[in-house]
Amino acid sequence: MTIYGVALLAICTLIGVGLGDLLGMALHVKANVGGVGIAMVLLISARVWLSHRGALSAGIKLGTEFWATMYIPIVVAMAAQQNVLSAASGGPMVVIAAVLTVAACAGVVALISRIDKGERP
Amino acid sequence: MSFLVDLLTKQGLVTAFALVGVIIYLSHLISKYLTGGRIHGSAIAILAGLALAYAGGRITGGLKGIADIPMFAGIGLLGGNLLRDFAIVATAFEVDTVQARRAGLLGAFALGLGVIIPFTIGVVVARFYGYTDAVSLTTIGTGAVTYIVGPVTGAALGASSPVMALSIGVGVLKAIIVMIGTPFIAPFIGLNNPRSAMTYGGLMGTVSGVTGGLAATDPTLVPYGALITTFHTGVGCLVGPSILYFTVRAFTGG
């Protein structure tokens, strides 16, 4: 049943976001602390548990994977409702931050692959 | 004409599904025929979304991009916090834990660096451009991690919409640079085996950027990069509104 997958996803999201809210309250911040991340860990654990029991049905997979595949479209819709007009005034900042980030990370990849190669027999 | 507008307005979310579907379809056509597949269709679609948001802002003078036009209000629901978080959680389902364990310490190490380095650069650049409050700095910094982590963190912290848009802008531009640049920088950074692909996925961390870039470099490397990258958003969403925010707040003192 597809709804089992959707419901599993919903329950993990509710618990995760709920814990994130509680964590925020406990830490005295007006923020949800890592709720989405906690929900993701819960969903991974649920999938591992279900597949160990052989209970990972096609319906459960369909119900969750459908929403996973909807994530790019949702991001497109999210982009379409941002306040781009006022962000456009901060143009160079966006370019500088993005270029520096990619350059720094590529440099570290080069460094790691060199060290990694050196360590291998 | 007014019949059509009424129909699209009444069917809000359904209109949004159709509109986003058309945007993504056209974006993939543009990707295929105008860029030779070099720029991932998803990246073009996101840029198109931002362009529509710009147009919406121009037309209505509102704060919510195209969603301020009643006919496209469904975009606000489809791209709103609720469905966004729901879909992001769902992506965790694809993570293969056996392979994840095999990816080992190197991937985790790269993943950690891939959050800290972009975040630090994002925060420093934002500070340089005059942002001083911890919420804005953290939101822009996490945008440099990925275009998902930025808005998720910004939403959790209550960042302003212009800052959210900047944060997404940094993340989207980073994804596009990674997509286009990967095939060109691959020979120089030793990106030719699964281990380095995992390192790359961990450090770059943008799913569409890394998968698009690796596909253009060597399709067999895609799953290795994607495996680590799928953790990226989760880790970022976990530490963004918590550890990273607290760290920045400790520096700004408020």
Short mmCIF file of C-alpha atoms in Angstrom, two decimals:
data_model
loop_
_atom_site.label_atom_id
_atom_site.label_comp_id
_atom_site.label_asym_id
_atom_site.label_seq_id
_atom_site.Cartn_x
_atom_site.Cartn_y
_atom_site.Cartn_z
CA MET A 1 0.00 0.00 0.00
CA THR A 2 1.46 3.29 -1.16
CA ILE A 3 -0.07 5.16 1.76
CA TYR A 4 2.12 3.15 4.19
CA GLY A 5 5.20 4.70 2.59
CA VAL A 6 3.74 8.20 2.63
CA ALA A 7 2.61 7.71 6.24
CA LEU A 8 6.02 6.39 7.29
CA LEU A 9 7.60 9.47 5.74
CA ALA A 10 5.02 11.70 7.43
CA ILE A 11 5.53 10.06 10.84
CA CYS A 12 9.34 10.37 10.58
CA THR A 13 8.93 14.02 9.53
CA LEU A 14 6.52 14.76 12.39
CA ILE A 15 8.76 13.11 15.01
CA GLY A 16 11.91 14.72 13.57
CA VAL A 17 10.47 18.22 13.30
CA GLY A 18 8.82 17.80 16.72
CA LEU A 19 12.15 16.79 18.30
CA GLY A 20 13.80 19.69 16.47
CA ASP A 21 11.27 22.09 17.99
CA LEU A 22 11.78 20.60 21.48
CA LEU A 23 15.56 20.79 21.06
CA GLY A 24 15.18 24.44 20.06
CA MET A 25 13.11 25.10 23.16
CA ALA A 26 15.60 23.25 25.38
CA LEU A 27 18.46 25.30 23.94
CA HIS A 28 16.45 28.54 24.27
CA VAL A 29 16.58 29.39 20.57
CA LYS A 30 13.62 30.46 18.50
CA ALA A 31 14.55 27.83 15.95
CA ASN A 32 13.90 24.29 14.88
CA VAL A 33 17.21 22.61 15.65
CA GLY A 34 18.02 20.02 12.99
CA GLY A 35 14.46 18.68 12.74
CA VAL A 36 14.79 17.76 9.07
CA GLY A 37 18.14 16.04 9.72
CA ILE A 38 16.70 14.03 12.62
CA ALA A 39 13.74 13.03 10.43
CA MET A 40 16.16 11.83 7.73
CA VAL A 41 18.07 9.69 10.25
CA LEU A 42 14.75 8.24 11.46
CA LEU A 43 13.69 7.38 7.91
CA ILE A 44 17.05 5.71 7.15
CA SER A 45 16.74 3.69 10.39
CA ALA A 46 13.14 2.75 9.57
CA ARG A 47 14.15 1.53 6.12
CA VAL A 48 17.04 -0.54 7.53
CA TRP A 49 14.73 -2.04 10.18
CA LEU A 50 12.00 -2.84 7.63
CA SER A 51 14.38 -4.42 5.14
CA HIS A 52 15.95 -6.58 7.89
CA ARG A 53 12.46 -7.87 8.70
CA GLY A 54 11.72 -8.34 5.00
CA ALA A 55 8.81 -5.93 5.37
CA LEU A 56 9.98 -3.35 2.86
CA SER A 57 7.10 -3.64 0.41
CA ALA A 58 6.91 -2.08 -3.03
CA GLY A 59 4.12 0.19 -1.77
CA ILE A 60 6.26 1.61 1.04
CA LYS A 61 9.06 2.26 -1.42
CA LEU A 62 6.71 3.91 -3.93
CA GLY A 63 5.17 6.15 -1.28
CA THR A 64 8.50 7.54 -0.09
CA GLU A 65 10.44 7.51 -3.35
CA PHE A 66 7.72 9.49 -5.09
CA TRP A 67 8.30 12.36 -2.68
CA ALA A 68 12.07 12.03 -3.00
CA THR A 69 11.75 12.47 -6.77
CA MET A 70 9.50 15.51 -6.23
CA TYR A 71 12.28 17.32 -4.46
CA ILE A 72 13.75 19.10 -7.49
CA PRO A 73 10.29 20.33 -8.66
CA ILE A 74 9.61 21.56 -5.13
CA VAL A 75 12.95 23.39 -5.10
CA VAL A 76 12.01 24.99 -8.45
CA ALA A 77 8.71 26.15 -6.94
CA MET A 78 10.60 27.38 -3.88
CA ALA A 79 12.97 29.37 -6.12
CA ALA A 80 9.98 30.90 -7.91
CA GLN A 81 8.62 32.43 -4.71
CA GLN A 82 11.79 34.01 -3.38
CA ASN A 83 12.31 37.73 -3.08
CA VAL A 84 14.82 37.77 -5.95
CA LEU A 85 14.23 41.45 -6.68
CA SER A 86 15.85 42.59 -3.45
CA ALA A 87 18.54 39.89 -3.63
CA ALA A 88 19.60 41.16 -7.05
CA SER A 89 21.09 44.20 -5.33
CA GLY A 90 23.61 41.93 -3.60
CA GLY A 91 24.89 40.54 -6.93
CA PRO A 92 28.69 40.49 -6.57
CA MET A 93 28.47 38.92 -3.13
CA VAL A 94 26.71 35.86 -4.56
CA VAL A 95 29.32 35.45 -7.30
CA ILE A 96 32.30 35.93 -4.97
CA ALA A 97 30.97 33.52 -2.33
CA ALA A 98 30.16 30.83 -4.90
CA VAL A 99 33.43 31.08 -6.83
CA LEU A 100 35.61 31.12 -3.71
CA THR A 101 33.72 28.12 -2.28
CA VAL A 102 34.15 25.97 -5.38
CA ALA A 103 37.82 26.95 -5.76
CA ALA A 104 38.65 26.18 -2.12
CA CYS A 105 36.82 22.82 -2.17
CA ALA A 106 38.43 21.77 -5.47
CA GLY A 107 41.81 22.60 -3.95
CA VAL A 108 41.11 20.40 -0.93
CA VAL A 109 39.96 17.53 -3.20
CA ALA A 110 43.28 17.80 -5.06
CA LEU A 111 45.17 17.78 -1.77
CA ILE A 112 43.27 14.77 -0.36
CA SER A 113 43.60 12.70 -3.54
CA ARG A 114 47.36 13.40 -3.57
CA ILE A 115 47.77 12.34 0.08
CA ASP A 116 45.43 9.36 -0.42
CA LYS A 117 47.45 8.18 -3.43
CA GLY A 118 50.67 8.52 -1.43
CA GLU A 119 49.30 6.35 1.39
CA ARG A 120 48.14 3.52 -0.85
CA PRO A 121 50.62 0.67 -1.44
CA MET B 1 -9.45 35.00 -20.63
CA SER B 2 -10.92 35.72 -17.22
CA PHE B 3 -12.42 32.21 -17.28
CA LEU B 4 -8.92 30.79 -17.67
CA VAL B 5 -7.50 33.01 -14.91
CA ASP B 6 -10.36 31.95 -12.60
CA LEU B 7 -9.73 28.29 -13.39
CA LEU B 8 -5.99 28.51 -12.74
CA THR B 9 -6.57 30.50 -9.54
CA LYS B 10 -9.15 28.03 -8.22
CA GLN B 11 -6.93 25.06 -9.05
CA GLY B 12 -3.92 26.61 -7.22
CA LEU B 13 -1.76 23.59 -6.39
CA VAL B 14 -2.74 21.77 -9.60
CA THR B 15 -1.70 24.84 -11.61
CA ALA B 16 1.61 24.82 -9.75
CA PHE B 17 2.25 21.15 -10.65
CA ALA B 18 1.55 21.92 -14.33
CA LEU B 19 3.65 25.09 -14.33
CA VAL B 20 6.66 23.50 -12.64
CA GLY B 21 6.38 20.48 -14.93
CA VAL B 22 6.44 22.72 -18.00
CA ILE B 23 9.39 24.73 -16.60
CA ILE B 24 11.38 21.54 -15.96
CA TYR B 25 10.49 20.11 -19.39
CA LEU B 26 11.61 23.28 -21.18
CA SER B 27 14.74 23.45 -19.01
CA HIS B 28 15.73 19.93 -19.98
CA LEU B 29 15.21 20.81 -23.65
CA ILE B 30 17.43 23.87 -23.19
CA SER B 31 19.97 21.74 -21.34
CA LYS B 32 20.02 19.14 -24.13
CA TYR B 33 19.98 21.33 -27.22
CA LEU B 34 21.54 24.63 -26.18
CA THR B 35 24.21 23.48 -23.71
CA GLY B 36 24.87 19.98 -25.07
CA GLY B 37 23.83 18.56 -21.70
CA ARG B 38 26.67 20.37 -19.98
CA ILE B 39 24.42 22.38 -17.69
CA HIS B 40 22.02 20.09 -15.82
CA GLY B 41 18.34 20.63 -16.62
CA SER B 42 17.52 20.99 -12.91
CA ALA B 43 19.94 23.90 -12.58
CA ILE B 44 18.35 25.68 -15.53
CA ALA B 45 14.88 25.02 -14.07
CA ILE B 46 15.93 26.55 -10.74
CA LEU B 47 17.36 29.56 -12.54
CA ALA B 48 14.07 29.83 -14.47
CA GLY B 49 12.26 29.73 -11.12
CA LEU B 50 14.40 32.55 -9.78
CA ALA B 51 13.77 34.49 -13.01
CA LEU B 52 10.01 34.02 -12.56
CA ALA B 53 10.35 35.16 -8.95
CA TYR B 54 12.13 38.27 -10.21
CA ALA B 55 9.34 38.89 -12.75
CA GLY B 56 6.71 38.33 -10.05
CA GLY B 57 8.43 40.82 -7.78
CA ARG B 58 8.56 43.36 -10.60
CA ILE B 59 4.87 42.91 -11.49
CA THR B 60 3.32 42.86 -8.01
CA GLY B 61 5.97 44.61 -5.91
CA GLY B 62 5.40 41.83 -3.37
CA LEU B 63 7.84 39.69 -1.41
CA LYS B 64 6.85 36.21 -2.57
CA GLY B 65 7.91 36.25 -6.21
CA ILE B 66 5.53 34.65 -8.70
CA ALA B 67 3.36 33.35 -5.82
CA ASP B 68 2.06 36.89 -5.26
CA ILE B 69 0.16 36.64 -8.56
CA PRO B 70 -3.13 34.98 -7.49
CA MET B 71 -3.11 32.66 -10.51
CA PHE B 72 0.24 31.21 -9.36
CA ALA B 73 -0.43 31.20 -5.61
CA GLY B 74 -0.19 27.39 -5.70
CA ILE B 75 3.56 27.79 -6.24
CA GLY B 76 3.61 29.16 -2.70
CA LEU B 77 2.11 25.90 -1.40
CA LEU B 78 4.21 23.56 -3.58
CA GLY B 79 7.45 25.37 -2.75
CA GLY B 80 6.48 26.20 0.83
CA ASN B 81 8.23 24.98 3.96
CA LEU B 82 5.86 22.07 4.55
CA LEU B 83 6.24 20.17 1.27
CA ARG B 84 9.90 21.17 0.95
CA ASP B 85 10.90 19.61 4.26
CA PHE B 86 8.72 16.57 3.51
CA ALA B 87 10.47 15.94 0.17
CA ILE B 88 13.95 16.48 1.63
CA VAL B 89 13.30 13.90 4.34
CA ALA B 90 12.13 11.50 1.61
CA THR B 91 15.49 11.73 -0.21
CA ALA B 92 17.12 10.01 2.79
CA PHE B 93 15.29 6.84 1.75
CA GLU B 94 17.66 6.45 -1.22
CA VAL B 95 20.78 6.28 0.95
CA ASP B 96 22.32 2.80 0.88
CA THR B 97 23.78 2.18 4.34
CA VAL B 98 25.97 -0.77 3.28
CA GLN B 99 27.67 1.30 0.60
CA ALA B 100 27.73 4.27 2.93
CA ARG B 101 29.73 2.24 5.46
CA ARG B 102 32.10 1.09 2.73
CA ALA B 103 32.65 4.71 1.76
CA GLY B 104 34.26 4.90 5.16
CA LEU B 105 36.09 7.59 7.01
CA LEU B 106 37.38 9.41 3.95
CA GLY B 107 33.88 10.26 2.79
CA ALA B 108 32.83 11.37 6.27
CA PHE B 109 35.96 13.46 6.62
CA ALA B 110 35.33 15.11 3.22
CA LEU B 111 31.70 15.60 4.21
CA GLY B 112 32.73 17.48 7.34
CA LEU B 113 35.14 19.67 5.41
CA GLY B 114 32.52 20.14 2.70
CA VAL B 115 30.20 21.74 5.24
CA ILE B 116 32.78 23.76 7.21
CA ILE B 117 34.82 25.24 4.32
CA PRO B 118 31.90 26.59 2.22
CA PHE B 119 30.13 27.79 5.36
CA THR B 120 33.19 29.70 6.58
CA ILE B 121 33.75 31.30 3.17
CA GLY B 122 30.05 32.20 2.89
CA VAL B 123 30.03 33.80 6.35
CA VAL B 124 33.25 35.74 5.74
CA VAL B 125 32.05 37.06 2.37
CA ALA B 126 28.64 38.00 3.84
CA ARG B 127 30.37 39.78 6.74
CA PHE B 128 32.56 41.62 4.22
CA TYR B 129 29.38 42.77 2.45
CA GLY B 130 28.00 44.31 5.62
CA TYR B 131 25.84 41.60 7.18
CA THR B 132 26.39 41.53 10.93
CA ASP B 133 23.49 39.57 12.46
CA ALA B 134 24.03 35.88 13.23
CA VAL B 135 20.83 34.78 11.44
CA SER B 136 21.73 36.39 8.09
CA LEU B 137 25.38 35.33 8.29
CA THR B 138 24.42 31.72 9.08
CA THR B 139 21.78 31.65 6.32
CA ILE B 140 24.17 32.95 3.64
CA GLY B 141 26.99 30.70 4.91
CA THR B 142 24.79 27.61 4.77
CA GLY B 143 23.67 28.67 1.27
CA ALA B 144 27.28 28.16 0.25
CA VAL B 145 26.93 24.57 1.57
CA THR B 146 23.96 23.78 -0.73
CA TYR B 147 20.93 25.63 -2.00
CA ILE B 148 18.78 23.35 0.19
CA VAL B 149 20.69 23.74 3.46
CA GLY B 150 20.63 27.54 3.11
CA PRO B 151 16.86 28.01 2.93
CA VAL B 152 16.16 25.19 5.44
CA THR B 153 18.49 26.88 7.92
CA GLY B 154 17.13 30.33 7.05
CA ALA B 155 13.55 29.14 7.55
CA ALA B 156 14.43 27.54 10.90
CA LEU B 157 16.15 30.72 12.10
CA GLY B 158 13.56 33.12 10.66
CA ALA B 159 15.83 34.85 8.14
CA SER B 160 14.40 37.59 5.90
CA SER B 161 13.32 36.72 2.37
CA PRO B 162 16.07 38.78 0.62
CA VAL B 163 18.70 36.94 2.68
CA MET B 164 17.04 33.61 1.81
CA ALA B 165 17.18 34.53 -1.88
CA LEU B 166 20.87 35.45 -1.58
CA SER B 167 21.51 32.18 0.21
CA ILE B 168 19.75 30.20 -2.54
CA GLY B 169 21.55 32.30 -5.16
CA VAL B 170 24.97 31.35 -3.77
CA GLY B 171 24.00 27.67 -3.63
CA VAL B 172 22.53 27.61 -7.14
CA LEU B 173 25.52 29.41 -8.64
CA LYS B 174 27.85 27.00 -6.82
CA ALA B 175 25.88 24.05 -8.27
CA ILE B 176 26.12 25.51 -11.77
CA ILE B 177 29.88 26.16 -11.46
CA VAL B 178 30.41 22.58 -10.22
CA MET B 179 28.29 21.18 -13.06
CA ILE B 180 30.11 23.09 -15.78
CA GLY B 181 33.57 23.04 -14.20
CA THR B 182 33.93 19.40 -13.06
CA PRO B 183 35.00 17.92 -16.44
CA PHE B 184 37.59 20.66 -16.83
CA ILE B 185 39.15 20.47 -13.35
CA ALA B 186 38.93 16.65 -13.01
CA PRO B 187 42.42 15.91 -14.46
CA PHE B 188 44.03 18.46 -12.14
CA ILE B 189 42.49 17.23 -8.88
CA GLY B 190 42.89 13.48 -9.45
CA LEU B 191 39.18 12.90 -10.00
CA ASN B 192 39.33 9.56 -11.82
CA ASN B 193 38.47 6.85 -9.28
CA PRO B 194 35.61 6.00 -6.89
CA ARG B 195 37.51 7.18 -3.80
CA SER B 196 38.23 10.61 -5.20
CA ALA B 197 34.63 10.78 -6.50
CA MET B 198 33.45 10.23 -2.90
CA THR B 199 35.82 12.91 -1.66
CA TYR B 200 34.55 15.20 -4.37
CA GLY B 201 30.91 14.49 -3.50
CA GLY B 202 31.62 15.20 0.16
CA LEU B 203 33.41 18.47 -0.45
CA MET B 204 31.24 19.92 -3.21
CA GLY B 205 28.04 18.64 -1.72
CA THR B 206 25.53 19.91 -4.25
CA VAL B 207 23.52 16.95 -5.55
CA SER B 208 22.67 18.38 -8.98
CA GLY B 209 26.14 19.91 -9.28
CA VAL B 210 28.06 16.78 -8.33
CA THR B 211 25.89 14.29 -10.25
CA GLY B 212 25.71 16.58 -13.30
CA GLY B 213 29.43 17.31 -13.16
CA LEU B 214 30.48 13.68 -12.64
CA ALA B 215 28.14 12.50 -15.42
CA ALA B 216 29.94 14.85 -17.78
CA THR B 217 33.33 13.61 -16.52
CA ASP B 218 32.84 9.84 -16.13
CA PRO B 219 29.32 8.39 -15.66
CA THR B 220 30.67 5.41 -13.66
CA LEU B 221 31.72 7.81 -10.89
CA VAL B 222 28.21 9.25 -10.43
CA PRO B 223 26.88 6.85 -7.75
CA TYR B 224 29.99 7.25 -5.58
CA GLY B 225 29.78 11.02 -5.63
CA ALA B 226 26.02 11.01 -5.17
CA LEU B 227 26.20 8.62 -2.20
CA ILE B 228 28.20 11.05 -0.07
CA THR B 229 26.40 14.05 -1.48
CA THR B 230 23.01 12.71 -0.36
CA PHE B 231 24.30 12.90 3.21
CA HIS B 232 25.43 16.44 2.67
CA THR B 233 22.01 18.07 2.85
CA GLY B 234 21.08 16.02 5.92
CA VAL B 235 24.25 16.88 7.79
CA GLY B 236 23.96 20.50 6.72
CA CYS B 237 20.33 20.73 7.83
CA LEU B 238 21.27 19.16 11.16
CA VAL B 239 24.24 21.40 11.99
CA GLY B 240 23.11 24.57 10.15
CA PRO B 241 20.44 25.87 12.52
CA SER B 242 22.26 24.40 15.53
CA ILE B 243 26.07 24.12 15.86
CA LEU B 244 26.92 26.50 13.01
CA TYR B 245 24.37 29.10 14.15
CA PHE B 246 25.59 28.94 17.76
CA THR B 247 29.19 29.30 16.59
CA VAL B 248 28.38 32.39 14.54
CA ARG B 249 26.29 33.81 17.39
CA ALA B 250 29.21 33.34 19.77
CA PHE B 251 31.25 35.55 17.46
CA THR B 252 28.62 38.20 16.79
CA GLY B 253 27.37 38.21 20.38
CA GLY B 254 23.67 38.26 19.60
#
